[in-house]
Each structure stands twice: as C-alpha cells, then as structure tokens.
Backbone as a ProteinNet text record, in pm:
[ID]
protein_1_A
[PRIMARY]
XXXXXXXXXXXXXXXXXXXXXXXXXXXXXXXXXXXXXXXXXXXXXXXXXXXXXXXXXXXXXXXXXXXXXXXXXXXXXXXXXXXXXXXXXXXXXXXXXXXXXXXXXXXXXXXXXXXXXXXXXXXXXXXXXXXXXXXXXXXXXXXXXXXXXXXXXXXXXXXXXXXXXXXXXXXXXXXXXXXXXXXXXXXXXXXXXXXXXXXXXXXXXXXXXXXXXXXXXXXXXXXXXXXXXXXXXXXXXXXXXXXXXXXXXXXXXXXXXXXXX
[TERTIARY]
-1799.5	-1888.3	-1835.5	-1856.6	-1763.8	-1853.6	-1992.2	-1999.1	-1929.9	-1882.4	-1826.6	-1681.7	-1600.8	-1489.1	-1469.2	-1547.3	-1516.3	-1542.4	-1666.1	-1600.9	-1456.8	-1416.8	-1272.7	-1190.3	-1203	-1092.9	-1079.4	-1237.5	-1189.1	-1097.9	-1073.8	-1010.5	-832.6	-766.8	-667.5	-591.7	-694	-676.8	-732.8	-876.2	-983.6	-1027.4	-998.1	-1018.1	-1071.2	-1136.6	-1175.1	-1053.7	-1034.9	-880.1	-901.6	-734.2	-746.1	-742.4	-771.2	-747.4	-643.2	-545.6	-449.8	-354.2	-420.5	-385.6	-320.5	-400.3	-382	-212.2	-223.2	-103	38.3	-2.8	122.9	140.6	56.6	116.2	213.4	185.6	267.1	348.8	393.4	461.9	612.6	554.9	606.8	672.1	572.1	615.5	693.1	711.3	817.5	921.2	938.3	1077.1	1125.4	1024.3	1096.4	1152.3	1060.5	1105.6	945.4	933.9	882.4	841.8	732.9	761.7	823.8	820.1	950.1	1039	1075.6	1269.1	1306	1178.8	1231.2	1183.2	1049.1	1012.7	1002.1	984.3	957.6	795.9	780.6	617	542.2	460.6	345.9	210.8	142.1	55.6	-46.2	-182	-245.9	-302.6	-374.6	-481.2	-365.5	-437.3	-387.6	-390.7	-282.1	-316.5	-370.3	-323.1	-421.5	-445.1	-518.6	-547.1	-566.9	-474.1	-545.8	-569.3	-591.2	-642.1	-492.6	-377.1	-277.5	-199.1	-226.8	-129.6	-205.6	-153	-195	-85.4	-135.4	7.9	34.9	86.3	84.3	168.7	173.4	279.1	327.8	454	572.6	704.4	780.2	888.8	970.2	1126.6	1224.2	1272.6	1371.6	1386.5	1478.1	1551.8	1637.5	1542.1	1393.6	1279	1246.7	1339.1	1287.6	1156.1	1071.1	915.6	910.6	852.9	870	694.4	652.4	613.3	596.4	526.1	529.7	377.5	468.8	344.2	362.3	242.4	234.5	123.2	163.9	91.1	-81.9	-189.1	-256	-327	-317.9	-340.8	-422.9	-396.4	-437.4	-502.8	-455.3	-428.9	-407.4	-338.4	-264.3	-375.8	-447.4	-518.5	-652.2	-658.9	-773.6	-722.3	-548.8	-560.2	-554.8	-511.3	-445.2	-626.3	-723.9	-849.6	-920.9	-889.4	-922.2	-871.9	-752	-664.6	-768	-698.7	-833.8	-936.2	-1014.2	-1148.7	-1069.8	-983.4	-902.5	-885.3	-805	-686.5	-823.6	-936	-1069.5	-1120.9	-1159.1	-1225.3	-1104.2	-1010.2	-920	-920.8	-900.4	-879.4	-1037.2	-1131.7	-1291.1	-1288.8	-1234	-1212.2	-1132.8	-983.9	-931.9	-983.4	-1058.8	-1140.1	-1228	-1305	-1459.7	-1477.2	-1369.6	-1400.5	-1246.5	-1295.1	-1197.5	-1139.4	-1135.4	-1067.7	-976.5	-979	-895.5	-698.7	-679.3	-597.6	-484.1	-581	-530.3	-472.2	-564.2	-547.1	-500.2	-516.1	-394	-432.1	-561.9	-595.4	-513.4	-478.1	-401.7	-292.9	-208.4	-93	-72.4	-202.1	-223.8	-284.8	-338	-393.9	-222.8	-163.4	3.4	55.7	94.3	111.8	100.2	-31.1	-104.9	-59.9	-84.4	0.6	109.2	213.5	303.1	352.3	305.9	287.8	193.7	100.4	9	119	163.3	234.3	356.3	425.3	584.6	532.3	362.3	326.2	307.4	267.8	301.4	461.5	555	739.7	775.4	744.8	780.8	965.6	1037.5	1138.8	1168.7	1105.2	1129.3	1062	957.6	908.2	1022.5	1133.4	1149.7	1318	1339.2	1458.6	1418.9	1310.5	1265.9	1281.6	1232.8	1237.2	1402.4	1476.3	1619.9	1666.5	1609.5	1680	1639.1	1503.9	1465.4	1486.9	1524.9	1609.6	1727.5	1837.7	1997.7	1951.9	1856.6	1832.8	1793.6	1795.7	1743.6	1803	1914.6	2010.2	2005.6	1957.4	1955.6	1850	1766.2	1636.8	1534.8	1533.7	1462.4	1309.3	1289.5	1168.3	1096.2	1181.8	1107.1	1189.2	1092.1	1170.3	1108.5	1188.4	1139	1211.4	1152.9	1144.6	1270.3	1325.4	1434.9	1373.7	1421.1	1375.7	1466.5	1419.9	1504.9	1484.1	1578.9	1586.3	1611.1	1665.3	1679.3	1555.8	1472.9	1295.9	1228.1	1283.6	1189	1214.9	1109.5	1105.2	1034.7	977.3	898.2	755.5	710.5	548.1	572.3	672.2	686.2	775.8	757.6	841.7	834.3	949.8	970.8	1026.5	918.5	1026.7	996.7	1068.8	1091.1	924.2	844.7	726.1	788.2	679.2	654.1	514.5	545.8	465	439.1	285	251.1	81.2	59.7	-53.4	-63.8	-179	-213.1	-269.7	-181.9	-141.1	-298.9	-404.8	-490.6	-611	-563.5	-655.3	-573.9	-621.8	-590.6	-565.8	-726	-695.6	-646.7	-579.9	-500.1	-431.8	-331.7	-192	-184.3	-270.6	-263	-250.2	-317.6	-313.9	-233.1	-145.6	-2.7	87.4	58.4	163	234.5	171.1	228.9	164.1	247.4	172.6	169.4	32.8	-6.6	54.5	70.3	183.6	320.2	350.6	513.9	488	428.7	374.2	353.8	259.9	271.7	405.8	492	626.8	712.6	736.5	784.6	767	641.8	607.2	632.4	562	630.6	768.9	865.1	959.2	1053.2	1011.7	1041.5	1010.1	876	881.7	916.9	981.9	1029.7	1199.4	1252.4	1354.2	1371	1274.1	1264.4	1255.3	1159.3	1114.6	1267.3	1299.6	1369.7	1523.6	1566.1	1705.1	1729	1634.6	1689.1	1653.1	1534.9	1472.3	1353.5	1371	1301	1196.9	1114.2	1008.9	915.4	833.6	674.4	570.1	510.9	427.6	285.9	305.3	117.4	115.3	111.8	108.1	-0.4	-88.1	-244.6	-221.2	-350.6	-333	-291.3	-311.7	-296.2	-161.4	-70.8	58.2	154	112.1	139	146.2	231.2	213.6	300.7	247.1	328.2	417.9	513.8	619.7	608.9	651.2	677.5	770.7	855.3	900.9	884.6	722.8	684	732.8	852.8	846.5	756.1	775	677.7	732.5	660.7	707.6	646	659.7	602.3	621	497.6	512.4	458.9	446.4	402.7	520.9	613.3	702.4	746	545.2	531.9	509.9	455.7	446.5	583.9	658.7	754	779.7	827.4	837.2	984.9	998.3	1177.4	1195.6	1252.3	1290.2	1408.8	1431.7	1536	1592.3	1724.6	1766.7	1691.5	1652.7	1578.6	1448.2	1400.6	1267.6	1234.5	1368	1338.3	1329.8	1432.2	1443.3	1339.4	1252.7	1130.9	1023.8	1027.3	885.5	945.1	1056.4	1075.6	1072.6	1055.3	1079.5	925.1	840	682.4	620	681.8	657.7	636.6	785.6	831.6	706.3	677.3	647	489.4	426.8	285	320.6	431.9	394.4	418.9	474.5	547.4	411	308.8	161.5	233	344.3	397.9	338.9	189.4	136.3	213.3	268.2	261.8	445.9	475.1	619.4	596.9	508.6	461.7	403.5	327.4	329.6	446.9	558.5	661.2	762.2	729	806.3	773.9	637.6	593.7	603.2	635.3	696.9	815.9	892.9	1058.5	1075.1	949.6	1032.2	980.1	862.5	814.7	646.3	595.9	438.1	404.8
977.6	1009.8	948.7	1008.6	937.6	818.1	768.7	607.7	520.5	594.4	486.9	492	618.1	638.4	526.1	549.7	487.1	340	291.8	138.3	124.1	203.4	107.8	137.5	225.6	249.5	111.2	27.4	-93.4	-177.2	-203.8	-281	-236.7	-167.7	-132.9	-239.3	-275.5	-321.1	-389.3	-434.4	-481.7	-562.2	-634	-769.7	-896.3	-990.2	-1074.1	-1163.3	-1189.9	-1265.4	-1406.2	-1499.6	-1602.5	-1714.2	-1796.7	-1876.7	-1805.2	-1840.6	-1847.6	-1939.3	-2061.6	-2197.7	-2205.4	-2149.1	-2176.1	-2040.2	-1947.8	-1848.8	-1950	-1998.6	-2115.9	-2251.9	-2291.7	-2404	-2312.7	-2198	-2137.8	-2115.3	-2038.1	-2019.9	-2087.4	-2238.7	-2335.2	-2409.8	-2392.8	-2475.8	-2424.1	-2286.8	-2195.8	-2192.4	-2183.5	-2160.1	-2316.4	-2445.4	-2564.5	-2572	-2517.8	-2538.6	-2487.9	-2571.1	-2490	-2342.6	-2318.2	-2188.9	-2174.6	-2231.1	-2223.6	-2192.3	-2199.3	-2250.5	-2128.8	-2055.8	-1897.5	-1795.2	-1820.3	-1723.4	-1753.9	-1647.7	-1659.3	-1657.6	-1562.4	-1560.2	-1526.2	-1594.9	-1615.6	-1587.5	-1424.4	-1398.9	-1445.4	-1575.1	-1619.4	-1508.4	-1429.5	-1330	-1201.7	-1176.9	-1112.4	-973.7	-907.7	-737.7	-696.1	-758.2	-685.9	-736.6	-736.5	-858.3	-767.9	-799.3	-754.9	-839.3	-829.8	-911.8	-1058.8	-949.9	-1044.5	-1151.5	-1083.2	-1106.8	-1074.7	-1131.8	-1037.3	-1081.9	-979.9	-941.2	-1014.7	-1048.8	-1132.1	-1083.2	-1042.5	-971.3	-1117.7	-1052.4	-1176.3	-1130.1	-1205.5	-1188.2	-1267.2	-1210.9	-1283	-1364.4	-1485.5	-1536.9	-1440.8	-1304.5	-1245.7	-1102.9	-1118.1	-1039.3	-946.4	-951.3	-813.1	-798.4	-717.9	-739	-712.3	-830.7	-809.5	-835.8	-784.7	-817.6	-942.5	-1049.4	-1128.6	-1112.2	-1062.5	-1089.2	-1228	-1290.5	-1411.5	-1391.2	-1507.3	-1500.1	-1525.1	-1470.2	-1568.3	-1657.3	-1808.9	-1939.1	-1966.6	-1999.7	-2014.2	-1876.6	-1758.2	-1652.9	-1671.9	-1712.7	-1696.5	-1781.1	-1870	-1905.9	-1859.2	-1751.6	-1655.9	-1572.8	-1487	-1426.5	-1458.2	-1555.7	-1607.7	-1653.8	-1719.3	-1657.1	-1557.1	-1455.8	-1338.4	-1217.6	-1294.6	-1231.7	-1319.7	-1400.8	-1466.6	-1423.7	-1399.3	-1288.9	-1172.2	-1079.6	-978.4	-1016.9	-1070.1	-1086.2	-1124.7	-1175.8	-1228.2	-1118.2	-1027.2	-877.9	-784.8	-806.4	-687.3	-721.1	-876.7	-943.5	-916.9	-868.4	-867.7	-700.4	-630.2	-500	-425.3	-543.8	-528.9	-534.3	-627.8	-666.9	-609.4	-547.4	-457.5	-329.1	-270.6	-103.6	-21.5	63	144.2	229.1	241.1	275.9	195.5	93.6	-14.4	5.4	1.7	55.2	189.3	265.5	407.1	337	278.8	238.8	117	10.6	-131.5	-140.5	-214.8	-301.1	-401	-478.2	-615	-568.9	-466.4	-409.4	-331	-285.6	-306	-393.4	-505.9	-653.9	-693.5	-690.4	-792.8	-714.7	-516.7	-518.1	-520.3	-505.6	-583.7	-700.2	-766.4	-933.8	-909	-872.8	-864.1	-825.1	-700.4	-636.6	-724.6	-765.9	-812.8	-979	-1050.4	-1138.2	-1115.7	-995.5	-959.2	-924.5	-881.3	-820.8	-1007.8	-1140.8	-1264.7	-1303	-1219.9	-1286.7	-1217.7	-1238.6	-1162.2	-1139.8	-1206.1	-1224.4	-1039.1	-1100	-939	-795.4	-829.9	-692.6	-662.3	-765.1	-764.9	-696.8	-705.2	-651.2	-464.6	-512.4	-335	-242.9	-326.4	-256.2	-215	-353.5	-292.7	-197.2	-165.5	-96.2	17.4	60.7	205.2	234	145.7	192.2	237.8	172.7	193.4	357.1	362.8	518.8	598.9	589	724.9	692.6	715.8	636.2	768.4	753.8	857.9	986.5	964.5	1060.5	1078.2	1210	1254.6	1268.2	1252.1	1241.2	1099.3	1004.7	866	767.3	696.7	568.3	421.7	318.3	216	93.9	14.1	-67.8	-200	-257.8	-354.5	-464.2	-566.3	-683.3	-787.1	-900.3	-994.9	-1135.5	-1151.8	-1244.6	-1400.8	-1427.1	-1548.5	-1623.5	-1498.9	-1565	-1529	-1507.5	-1490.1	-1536.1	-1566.4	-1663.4	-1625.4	-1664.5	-1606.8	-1598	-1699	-1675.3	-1609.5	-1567.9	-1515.4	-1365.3	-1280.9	-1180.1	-1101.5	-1138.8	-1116.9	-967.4	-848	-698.6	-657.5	-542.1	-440.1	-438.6	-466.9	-396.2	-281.4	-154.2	-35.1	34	139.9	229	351	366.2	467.4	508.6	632.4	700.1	677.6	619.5	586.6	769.4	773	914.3	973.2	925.7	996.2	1016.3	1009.5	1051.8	1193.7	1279.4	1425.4	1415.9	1409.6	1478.6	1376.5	1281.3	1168.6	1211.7	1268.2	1328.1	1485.5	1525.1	1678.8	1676.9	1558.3	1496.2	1531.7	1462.5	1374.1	1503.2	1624.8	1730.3	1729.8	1663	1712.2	1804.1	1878.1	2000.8	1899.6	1898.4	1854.2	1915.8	2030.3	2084	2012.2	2014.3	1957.3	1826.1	1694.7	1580.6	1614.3	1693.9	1740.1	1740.6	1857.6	1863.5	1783.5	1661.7	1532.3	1384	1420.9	1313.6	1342	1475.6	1546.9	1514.9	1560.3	1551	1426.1	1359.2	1176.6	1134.7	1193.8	1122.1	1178.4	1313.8	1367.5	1317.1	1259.6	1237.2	1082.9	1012.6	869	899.7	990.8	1010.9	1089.3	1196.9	1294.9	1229.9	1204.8	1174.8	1046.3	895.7	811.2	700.7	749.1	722.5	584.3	530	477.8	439.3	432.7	495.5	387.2	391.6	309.5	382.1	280.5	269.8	299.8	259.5	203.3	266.4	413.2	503.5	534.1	435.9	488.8	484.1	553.4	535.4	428.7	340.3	161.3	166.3	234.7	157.5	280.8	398.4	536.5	539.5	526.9	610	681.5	775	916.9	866.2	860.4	810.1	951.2	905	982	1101.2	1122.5	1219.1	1261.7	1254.7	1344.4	1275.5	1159.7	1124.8	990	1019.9	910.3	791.4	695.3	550.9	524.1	420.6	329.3	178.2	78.4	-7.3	-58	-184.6	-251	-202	-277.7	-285.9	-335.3	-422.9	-490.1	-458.1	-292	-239.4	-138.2	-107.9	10.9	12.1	216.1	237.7	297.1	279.9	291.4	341.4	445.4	585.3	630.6	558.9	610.5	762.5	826.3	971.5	1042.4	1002.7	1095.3	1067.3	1025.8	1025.8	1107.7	1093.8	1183.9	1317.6	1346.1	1512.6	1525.8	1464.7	1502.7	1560.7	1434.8	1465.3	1566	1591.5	1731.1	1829.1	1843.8	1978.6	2003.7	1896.4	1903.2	1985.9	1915.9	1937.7	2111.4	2133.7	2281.1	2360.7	2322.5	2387.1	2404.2	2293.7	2292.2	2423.9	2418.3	2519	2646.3	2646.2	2791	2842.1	2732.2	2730.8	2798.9	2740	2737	2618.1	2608.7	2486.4	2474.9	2561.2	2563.9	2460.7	2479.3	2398.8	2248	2250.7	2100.4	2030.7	2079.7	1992.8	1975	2062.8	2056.2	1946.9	1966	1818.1	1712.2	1718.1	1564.6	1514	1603.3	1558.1	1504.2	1611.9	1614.8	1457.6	1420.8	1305.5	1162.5	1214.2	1094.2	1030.9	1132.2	1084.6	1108.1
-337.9	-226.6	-96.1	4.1	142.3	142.8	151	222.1	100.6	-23.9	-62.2	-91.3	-18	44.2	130.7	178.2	340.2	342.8	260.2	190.6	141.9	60.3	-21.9	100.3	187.3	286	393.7	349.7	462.2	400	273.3	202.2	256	291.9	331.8	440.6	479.1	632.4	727.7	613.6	730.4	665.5	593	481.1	634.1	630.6	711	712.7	839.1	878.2	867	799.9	825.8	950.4	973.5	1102	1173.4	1303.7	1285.3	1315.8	1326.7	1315.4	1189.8	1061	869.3	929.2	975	969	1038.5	1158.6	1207.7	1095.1	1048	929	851.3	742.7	659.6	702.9	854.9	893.7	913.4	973.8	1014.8	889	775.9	668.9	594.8	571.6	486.8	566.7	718.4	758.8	773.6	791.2	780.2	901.1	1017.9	1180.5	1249.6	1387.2	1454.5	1520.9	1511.4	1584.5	1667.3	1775.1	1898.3	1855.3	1746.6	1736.5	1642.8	1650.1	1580.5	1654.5	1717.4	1829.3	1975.1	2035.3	2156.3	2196.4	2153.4	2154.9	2022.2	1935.9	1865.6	1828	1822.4	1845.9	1728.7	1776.6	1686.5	1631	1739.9	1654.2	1562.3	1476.8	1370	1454.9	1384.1	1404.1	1324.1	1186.1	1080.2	958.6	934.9	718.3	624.5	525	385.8	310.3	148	101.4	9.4	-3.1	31.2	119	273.7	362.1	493.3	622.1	745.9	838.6	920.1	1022	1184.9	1214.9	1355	1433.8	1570.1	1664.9	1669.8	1746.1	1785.5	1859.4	1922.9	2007.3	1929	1905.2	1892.7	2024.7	2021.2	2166.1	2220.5	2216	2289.3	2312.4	2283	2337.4	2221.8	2143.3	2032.7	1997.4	1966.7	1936.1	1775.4	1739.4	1548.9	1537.2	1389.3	1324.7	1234	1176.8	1113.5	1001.4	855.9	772.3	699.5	678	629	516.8	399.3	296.2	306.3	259	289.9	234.3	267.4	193.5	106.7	-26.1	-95.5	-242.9	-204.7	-260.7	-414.9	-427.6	-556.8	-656.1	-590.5	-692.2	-739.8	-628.8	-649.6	-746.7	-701.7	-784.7	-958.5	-995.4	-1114	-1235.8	-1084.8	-1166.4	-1214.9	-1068.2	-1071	-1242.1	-1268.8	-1397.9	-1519.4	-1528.1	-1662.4	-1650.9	-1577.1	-1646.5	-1669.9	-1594.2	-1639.6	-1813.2	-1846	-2006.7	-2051.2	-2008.4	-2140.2	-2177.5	-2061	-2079.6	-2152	-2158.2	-2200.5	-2344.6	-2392.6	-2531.4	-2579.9	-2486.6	-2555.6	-2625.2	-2538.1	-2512.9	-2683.7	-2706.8	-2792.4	-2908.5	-2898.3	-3049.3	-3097.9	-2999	-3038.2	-2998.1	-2928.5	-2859.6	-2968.5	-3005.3	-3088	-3015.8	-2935.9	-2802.1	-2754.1	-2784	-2718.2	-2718.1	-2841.9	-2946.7	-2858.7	-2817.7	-2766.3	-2561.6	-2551.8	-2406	-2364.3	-2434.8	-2453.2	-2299.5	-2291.7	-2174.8	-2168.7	-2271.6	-2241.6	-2174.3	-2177.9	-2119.4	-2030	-1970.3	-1821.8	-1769.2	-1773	-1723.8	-1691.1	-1759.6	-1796.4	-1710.1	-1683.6	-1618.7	-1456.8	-1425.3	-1307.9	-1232.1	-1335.8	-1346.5	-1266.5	-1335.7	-1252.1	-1101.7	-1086.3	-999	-869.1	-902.4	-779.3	-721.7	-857.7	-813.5	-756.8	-768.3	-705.8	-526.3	-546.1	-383.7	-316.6	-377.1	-322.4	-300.7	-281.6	-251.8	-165.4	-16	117.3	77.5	15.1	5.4	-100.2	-185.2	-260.8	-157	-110	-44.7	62.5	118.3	262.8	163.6	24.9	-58.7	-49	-69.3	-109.3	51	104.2	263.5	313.8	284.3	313.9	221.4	95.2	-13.1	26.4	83	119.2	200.2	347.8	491.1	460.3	342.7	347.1	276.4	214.1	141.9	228.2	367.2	454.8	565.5	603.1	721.4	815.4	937.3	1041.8	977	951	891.8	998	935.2	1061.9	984.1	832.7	741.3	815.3	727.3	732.6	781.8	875.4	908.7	825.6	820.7	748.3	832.7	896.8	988.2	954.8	1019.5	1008.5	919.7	884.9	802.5	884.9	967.6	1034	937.1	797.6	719.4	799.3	896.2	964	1000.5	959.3	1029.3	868.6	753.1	681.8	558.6	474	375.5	238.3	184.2	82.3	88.8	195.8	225.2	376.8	419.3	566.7	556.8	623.5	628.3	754.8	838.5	1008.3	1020.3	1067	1052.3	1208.4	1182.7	1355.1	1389.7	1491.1	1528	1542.5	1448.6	1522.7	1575.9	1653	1692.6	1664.5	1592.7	1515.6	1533.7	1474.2	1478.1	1331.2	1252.4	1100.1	1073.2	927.6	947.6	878.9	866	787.5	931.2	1042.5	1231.3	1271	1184.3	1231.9	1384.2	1417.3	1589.5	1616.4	1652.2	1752.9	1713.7	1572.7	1565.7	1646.2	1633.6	1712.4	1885.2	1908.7	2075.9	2108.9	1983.4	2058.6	2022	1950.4	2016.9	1893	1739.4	1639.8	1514.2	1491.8	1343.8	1272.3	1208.2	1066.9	926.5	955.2	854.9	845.7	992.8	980.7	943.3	958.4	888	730.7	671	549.7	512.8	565.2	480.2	508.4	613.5	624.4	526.9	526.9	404.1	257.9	257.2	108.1	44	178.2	147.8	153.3	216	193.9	82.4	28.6	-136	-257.9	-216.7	-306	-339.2	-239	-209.3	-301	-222.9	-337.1	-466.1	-509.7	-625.1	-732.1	-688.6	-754.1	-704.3	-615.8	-556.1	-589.1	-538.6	-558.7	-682.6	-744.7	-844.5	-802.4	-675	-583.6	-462.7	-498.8	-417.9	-403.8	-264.6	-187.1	-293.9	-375.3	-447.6	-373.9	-284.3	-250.1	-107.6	-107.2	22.3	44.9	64.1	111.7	289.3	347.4	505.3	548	537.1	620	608	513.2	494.8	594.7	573.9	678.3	812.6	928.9	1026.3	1079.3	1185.9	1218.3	1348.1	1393.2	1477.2	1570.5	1693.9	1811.4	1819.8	1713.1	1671.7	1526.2	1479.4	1431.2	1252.8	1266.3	1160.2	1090.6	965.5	876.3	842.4	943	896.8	826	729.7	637.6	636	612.9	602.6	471.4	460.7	310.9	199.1	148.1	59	-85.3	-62.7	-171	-332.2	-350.8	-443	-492.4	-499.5	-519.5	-654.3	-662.4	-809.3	-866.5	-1000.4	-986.3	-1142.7	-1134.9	-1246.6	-1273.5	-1413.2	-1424.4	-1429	-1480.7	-1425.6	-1566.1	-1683.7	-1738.2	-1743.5	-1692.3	-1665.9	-1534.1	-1417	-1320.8	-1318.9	-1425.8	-1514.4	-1555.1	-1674.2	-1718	-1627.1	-1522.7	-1437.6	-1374.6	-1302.5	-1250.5	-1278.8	-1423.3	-1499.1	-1516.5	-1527.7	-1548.6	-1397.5	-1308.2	-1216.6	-1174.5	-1185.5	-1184.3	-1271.5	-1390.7	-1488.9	-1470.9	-1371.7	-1313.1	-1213.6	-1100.6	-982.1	-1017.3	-1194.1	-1211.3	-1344.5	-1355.4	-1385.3	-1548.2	-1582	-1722.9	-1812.7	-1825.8	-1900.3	-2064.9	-2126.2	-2308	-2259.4	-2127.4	-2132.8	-2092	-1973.9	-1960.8	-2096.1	-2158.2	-2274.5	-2375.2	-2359.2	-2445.5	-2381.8	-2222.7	-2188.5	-2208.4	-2226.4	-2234.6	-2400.6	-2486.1	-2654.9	-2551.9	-2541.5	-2521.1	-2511.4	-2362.1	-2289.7	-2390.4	-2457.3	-2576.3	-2558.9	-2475.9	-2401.2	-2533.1
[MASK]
+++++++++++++++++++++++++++++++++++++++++++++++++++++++++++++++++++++++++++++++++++++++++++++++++++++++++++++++++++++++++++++++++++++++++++++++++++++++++++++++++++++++++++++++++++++++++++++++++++++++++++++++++++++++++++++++++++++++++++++++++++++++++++++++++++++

C-alpha cells in the first residue's frame, strides 16, 4: 500500500543523523590525522544518513569537492544483536516449522550476516566502486564516481561529489529535458551489462542509491552490497530470461533442472 511504501522509502536515506562532532572523531581517528591535514573544508551537517553510514560534503586541499561516507558509531553492535535474535528465531524456526527444512532460515540469517557486515568496510565498498568504474570506461550508460584512497580507510570512504536528479522524481527529470524512456533503456542497459557481460553488478539499486546525470546518464552510488556470477550461471539466467520474453515457460523450467534449482 503506498503510506506504507512511502514509510520503507524513508529508510533509504532519511534514517536520523549522527552528531557531527561523533562523524569528525571517526573520521579523525581512522585516518590517524586531523581533519585539516586531509581536507580543506569539512561539512558537519550531513547530506544524508542511513542506517549504516552518512554522508558529509568536503573539499580536498587542491579544491576538489568529495564526498565523505563515515561509519556510523557504534553500529556494529546493534547490528551483531540485531543477528542473535535473527540465528535464535531461525534455530526456533528449524526445530518446529516443517517448512523450515525447504527454506533453511539459518542460511539466510548467515547469509545476511555476511553481507550486512562486508556493507561495515568502506575499504571493500570503495574496491567495488573502482572495480565497476574500470568496467564502464567512457560510458555513456553509467557513471560511477572516483574513490580518493589517500583519505580513506575502513570506517571512512572519501569519493568524487556528484550531481544528480534521484532517479525515481519523474517530473524534475522531464524539467531537466530528459526522456524517461531513454533513462529506462540506460539503466536497463547498464545492468544488463554488469549482469550478462561482466558477471558483476550494484546489488542494492533502490532510488537513494540512483541518480540521473546531466547527460541523461545513470550514476550510482552505495557500493556496499554487489553481486557476482559466474559464466554459467550467467548462461542459465540468460537463457531463462530469453525464454520468459519469448513466453517459452515448458523451457524456463527446463533451465532451471539444467542449471540445478
């Protein structure tokens, strides 16, 4: 139902921000220097919070305008409680629902686990970001923003500020003089490209992480989730794929024996 669309949609982006006094300690304490002595300018107030991390404008000292996401404090021990009721309910789940068996809660709790803790290592998200920029070099689909490692750490991660329209505000993209179609087949085709070409791909493409660039292409930010397929698994799903638009259902299920579902 949209009012409760439009609740989870605050969670994207609008999580209640930390100090940003608590954002300059982490800051300060992961790079093991003053702010001065990495920026030029320091913006306390946040641009934006989620429930991992939030974002702080900033100047390099030779003026560049970056981004700075920082962890936020004390996180991890929310999440690591937040999981033990997870693995208690899944191990409750195992024992008494006959269902359990077919759906192996414990093995999505575990993999959760993982996943939510790889989105705490600015160091790995800021790997994934260079790994999906060197994959679209001069693209006119998607852009994916610089990573300046000299400023970034594992509770810190210093990238290009950009400028964007958050791609799910129809009319502000139409304003600005771009087809929503051509956005459609820009994005489409950026993740078809991760998906089918490089076996690599932005996991967690909800609006907050989306926006539409001044020429019409799709930047992305947030790097912390990504997904990665090997070449027969990329065959499978492509052939499923095909076999959905060519509305050949008796073959999609024959792929999904083939591939071992």
């Amino acid at each position: 139902p949209p009012d409760i669309a439009a609740q989870l949609t605050r969670l994207q982006d609008d999580v209640p921000p930390f100090p940003g006094a608590s954002a300059k300690a982490v800051v300060e304490q992961s790079l093991g220097a003053s702010l001065s002595e990495h920026f030029a300018t320091f913006d306390l107030e946040p641009l934006a919070s989620a429930s991992v991390a939030q974002v702080h404008g900033a100047s390099l000292k030779d003026g560049t305008e970056v981004v700075v996401k920082v962890v936020r404090p004390g996180i991890e021990v929310v999440i690591d409680q937040d999981l033990g009721l997870l693995y208690q309910l899944a191990r409750l789940a195992d024992r008494h629902w006959p269902d359990a068996r077919r759906l192996r809660p414990l093995e999505v709790v575990a993999d959760y686990d993982k996943t939510v803790h790889d989105e705490l290592d600015m160091m790995r998200e800021g790997a994934n970001a260079s790994q999906l920029r060197s994959n679209f070099p001069d693209s006119e689909m998607i852009y994916v923003p610089r990573v300046y490692w000299e400023h970034s750490r594992r509770e810190v991660l210093a990238m290009e500020r950009i400028d964007g329209i958050p791609i799910d505000e129809r009319e502000t993209i139409i304003k600005a003089g771009h087809d929503p179609d051509d956005i459609l087949i820009r994005a489409a085709g950026s993740l078809f490209n991760q998906v089918f070409r490089d076996g690599f791909f932005h996991a967690d493409q909800h609006p907050g992480n989306l926006f539409v660039g001044k020429e019409g292409e799709i930047i992305a930010v947030d790097f912390g989730i990504m997904g990665r397929l090997d070449k027969p698994t990329r065959r499978y799903l492509g052939e499923m794929l095909m076999s959905f638009l060519n509305r050949d259902y008796r073959r999609v299920a024959e792929v999904h024996f083939e591939a071992g579902y």
